[in-house]
Amino acid sequence: MLGLLRHLGEVERDWRNWISQGEPEGRIYGPPGSEFDIERPDDAQVSQALVVLHREQ
């Protein structure tokens, strides 16, 4: 589930980069697919992913 939350944050940023003028912001979690690299997340990582998702929305 953490990978999905992180992926949604990346999608929101990508969408905003697509519709906004100016220099696009970089990826949040690294190269494409790396948002799914964590096997056993802790509570702090999940909380951070939610903060990022809300910020990007």
Backbone as a ProteinNet text record, in pm:
[ID]
protein_1_A
[PRIMARY]
MLGLLRHLGEVERDWRNWISQGEPEGRIYGPPGSEFDIERPDDAQVSQALVVLHREQ
[TERTIARY]
80.7	0	86.1	200.3	286.8	329.3	362.3	401.9	292.4	167.9	56.9	41.6	54.5	47.5	158.8	278	390.2	371.9	320.8	294.7	193	87.6	-11.6	49.9	142	213.1	291	357.4	431.9	337.8	223.5	126.6	74.6	43.4	-4.4	101.2	225.6	332.2	348.1	344.4	358.2	245.4	124.7	10.4	29.9	69.5	90.4	201.6	308.3	416.4	363.9	272.9	219.8	132.6	52.8	-39.9	15.2	128.9	184.8	293.8	309.4	419.7	544.3	657.7	782.6	855.7	962.5	1048.4	975.9	968.1	901.6	981.4	909.9	974.7	1016.9	1124.6	1176.4	1091.3	1125.2	1054.2	1077.4	982.8	988.4	1073.2	1054.2	1115	1225.7	1273.3	1382	1334.4	1410.4	1377.4	1239.8	1177.4	1047.5	1048.2	946.4	934	992.8	1077.7	1142.8	1046.7	929.4	832.5	781.9	807.6	763.1	877.1	993.3	1110.9	1109.6	1022.7	1024.6	944	1006.7	939.4	861.4	917.4	852.2	854.8	754.4	753	721.6	770.3	731.5	625.4	568.7	460.1	502.5	625.7	674.7	677.1	714.5	718.1	577.2	481.8	343.1	290.4	317.4	274.1	335.7	462.8	530.6	470.6	438.4	377.7	242.1	165.7	37.3	56	155.4	185.6	223.2	308.5	351.1	231.3	147.3	30.3	-60.8	-90	-174.9	-110.7	18.8	89	81.5	100.8	100.6	-38.4	-141.2	-277.2	-310.7
-118.8	0	126.8	122.1	239.7	275.7	177.4	203.8	274.9	236.8	302.9	447.7	473.1	610.8	696.2	640.4	714.6	736.2	635.9	648.2	760.2	766.8	872.5	1010.3	1024	1151	1188.2	1089	1112.9	1151.8	1086	1115.9	1258.8	1299.1	1435.8	1538.2	1513	1605.8	1609.1	1493.2	1486.1	1563.5	1546.1	1617.6	1769.1	1813.2	1956.9	2009.5	1933.4	1974.3	1988.7	1900.7	1900.6	2023.7	2067.5	2177.6	2313.8	2317	2443.1	2495.1	2625.5	2686	2687.3	2707.4	2714.5	2582.1	2582.2	2464.1	2354.1	2232	2123.2	2080.2	2040.1	1987	1843.1	1801.4	1666.2	1561.5	1437.7	1327.1	1330.5	1281.4	1283.2	1168.3	1049.6	928.9	867.7	939.5	888.2	839.8	752.5	706.8	638.4	635.6	569.4	427.2	395.6	263.9	254.3	348.7	339.5	367.1	422.3	443.6	311.3	202.4	70	-12.1	46.8	-27.4	-70.2	-16.3	-48.6	-175.5	-271.6	-398.9	-397.5	-336.2	-334.1	-191.9	-113.6	26.1	36.7	143.6	171.6	282.1	310.4	408.2	547	584.3	716.1	730.3	624.9	629.5	643	575.9	585.6	726.8	779.8	915.9	1016.9	1001.7	1092.9	1083.7	964.6	947.7	1018	1012.9	1083	1234.5	1283.8	1427.1	1472.1	1395.5	1429.1	1428.2	1326.8	1318.2	1439	1474.8	1591	1719.6	1733.3	1853	1862.6	1752.2	1753.8	1776.6	1736.4	1757	1902.4
0	0	0	67.7	69.1	-72.4	-152.6	-290.2	-367.7	-343.7	-412.1	-367.1	-236.7	-187.1	-248.2	-248.8	-305.8	-455.6	-524.6	-667.9	-694.1	-613.1	-630.6	-611.5	-517	-500.4	-625.4	-685.3	-809.5	-923.7	-931.7	-1037.3	-1023.2	-901	-877.7	-919.4	-884.4	-922.8	-1074.7	-1136.8	-1281.4	-1349.6	-1299.9	-1356.4	-1342.3	-1224.3	-1201.5	-1291.1	-1308.7	-1399.4	-1542.2	-1579.7	-1715	-1742.1	-1641.9	-1663.9	-1621.8	-1555.3	-1505	-1596.1	-1593.3	-1667.5	-1579.5	-1641.5	-1566.9	-1564.8	-1489.5	-1477.7	-1400	-1453.5	-1380.8	-1258.5	-1155.8	-1036	-1062	-997.7	-1015.3	-946.1	-969.7	-905.7	-755.4	-681.6	-535.7	-482.2	-536.5	-479.6	-564.8	-663.8	-745.6	-880.7	-944.9	-1079.6	-1084.2	-1202.2	-1214.4	-1157.9	-1081.4	-1020.1	-881	-843.2	-712	-596.4	-625.4	-517.7	-460.4	-531.8	-485.9	-423	-400.2	-354.8	-207.9	-125.9	17.3	42.5	110.4	137.6	268.7	370.7	502	558	522.2	567.2	715.7	776.6	913.5	912.4	1027.8	1037.3	989.7	1015.8	975	822.7	752.6	606.4	548	608.3	563.1	588.4	706.9	739	643.7	614.3	521.9	381.5	336.6	204	197.4	306.2	310	308	380.2	379.8	238.5	173.2	36.9	-57.4	-48	-135.1	-115.8	7.4	33.7	-17.4	0.5	-46.9	-199.6	-266.2	-412.8	-470.5	-396.5	-445	-436.7
[MASK]
+++++++++++++++++++++++++++++++++++++++++++++++++++++++++

